[in-house]
C-alpha positions as a printed Julia matrix, in Angstrom:
138×3 Matrix{Float64}:
 -102.03   -6.76  125.33
 -101.45   -2.89  125.63
 -103.17   -1.31  128.33
 -103.4     2.91  128.35
 -101.35    4.73  131.45
 -101.15    8.02  132.45
 -101.33    8.46  128.21
  -98.93    6.2   127.7
  -99.45    2.86  125.64
  -98.04   -0.61  127.87
  -97.72   -4.33  127.24
  -99.02   -6.29  129.61
  -96.08   -8.19  130.96
  -95.9   -12.2   130.54
  -96.21  -12.73  134.73
  -99.6   -10.18  134.61
 -101.16  -12.18  131.88
 -100.62  -15.43  133.88
 -101.88  -13.52  136.85
 -104.96  -12.98  135.22
 -105.77  -16.27  133.85
 -105.23  -18.2   137.59
 -107.32  -15.13  138.86
 -110.2   -16.1   136.59
 -109.63  -19.76  136.58
 -110.48  -19.04  140.74
 -113.64  -17.2   139.69
 -114.46  -20.35  137.72
 -113.66  -23.02  140.37
 -115.69  -20.99  142.95
 -118.65  -20.21  140.52
 -119.07  -24.41  140.31
 -118.34  -25.12  144.03
 -121.4   -22.32  144.21
 -123.36  -24.83  142.25
 -122.19  -27.74  143.29
 -123.25  -26.7   146.83
 -126.98  -25.43  145.5
 -127.31  -28.72  144.4
 -126.62  -30.72  147.77
 -127.79  -27.79  149.7
 -131.32  -29.24  147.87
 -130.63  -32.58  148.33
 -130.04  -32.53  151.97
 -132.85  -30.96  152.53
 -135.4   -33.82  150.72
 -133.36  -36.17  153.39
 -135.13  -33.78  156.31
 -138.76  -35.28  154.71
 -138.59  -38.41  155.34
 -141.4   -39.63  156.71
 -140.42  -40.62  161.28
 -143.75  -40.96  162.37
 -144.13  -44.45  163.57
 -140.11  -44.93  164.21
 -138.89  -46.74  167.29
 -136.42  -44.08  168.55
 -134.46  -44.34  172.32
 -132.86  -41.9   174.27
 -130.09  -41.93  176.17
 -132.25  -41.22  179.08
 -135.59  -41.24  178.25
 -135.13  -44.44  177.29
 -137.46  -46.13  174.03
 -140.12  -43.81  172.19
 -142.31  -43.52  168.8
 -142.03  -40.7   167.36
 -145.38  -39.37  167.3
 -144.83  -36.39  164.97
 -142.96  -34.57  162.2
 -142.4   -30.85  161.57
 -139.8   -29.11  159.22
 -137.68  -28.31  162.05
 -138.27  -30.7   165.17
 -139.8   -34.12  165.67
 -142.58  -35.36  168.95
 -141.3   -38.52  170.63
 -143.8   -40.33  172.9
 -141.95  -42.04  175.69
 -143.25  -43.76  178.44
 -143.67  -41.02  180.79
 -144.84  -38.31  178.02
 -144.51  -36.62  175.45
 -140.53  -34.16  174.77
 -140.21  -32.63  171.84
 -136.45  -32.59  169.27
 -134.59  -30.48  167.54
 -134.23  -32.13  163.81
 -131.79  -33.32  162.52
 -129.25  -32.55  165.26
 -131.37  -35.29  167.6
 -129.97  -37.96  165.35
 -126.63  -36.67  164.42
 -125.65  -35.2   167.38
 -126.66  -38.97  168.96
 -129.42  -37.62  171.61
 -131.9   -40.01  169.82
 -130.97  -43.02  167.87
 -133.03  -45.99  165.6
 -131.95  -49.2   164.38
 -134.0   -49.17  161.43
 -131.76  -48.79  158.58
 -133.69  -46.62  155.73
 -133.36  -44.21  158.93
 -129.55  -44.1   159.96
 -128.98  -43.97  155.92
 -131.05  -40.77  155.73
 -129.14  -39.56  158.3
 -125.81  -41.1   157.1
 -125.8   -39.07  153.88
 -127.28  -36.07  155.79
 -123.96  -36.19  157.02
 -121.85  -36.92  154.33
 -123.98  -34.71  152.28
 -122.75  -31.78  155.07
 -119.21  -32.7   155.05
 -118.93  -32.15  150.99
 -120.49  -28.85  151.55
 -117.8   -27.8   154.32
 -115.1   -28.8   151.79
 -116.59  -27.14  148.68
 -116.55  -23.79  151.1
 -113.66  -24.12  152.58
 -112.23  -25.14  148.83
 -114.58  -21.01  148.03
 -112.56  -19.56  151.04
 -109.03  -20.49  149.43
 -109.48  -19.56  145.91
 -110.4   -15.76  147.34
 -107.22  -15.75  149.89
 -105.48  -16.47  146.26
 -107.4   -14.4   144.26
 -106.56  -11.48  146.27
 -102.65  -12.89  146.95
 -102.93  -12.73  143.14
 -104.51   -9.63  142.68
 -102.29   -7.52  145.54
  -98.63   -8.64  143.66
């Protein structure tokens, strides 16, 4: 390969060719990770559509209750003293609410697992971007 530089032709060194290949490999890895993240986020969002109305729950301070309403970002739980709203899905993930329903517990375990996978992929993207930056500055 040859490049033009101030009217003179220079051959690319083997190291420059190798750097270019490494950069391209990192860029491909970033694209792959972004594609997987998109798919995982779609799956993760779908888990939140699980119907929770009627599910018995327990709160560490308020005691036993039942989910009586569900919106995209919150649920309403009826306790013996009245209703309380909770942010979804963090109310379950952060441990404010729990349930003995194995199906619901499985949904939130999957939600957390997918979240960890997304975090790992995003960390991989950051590392690849750093590597690209280092290689481009050599």
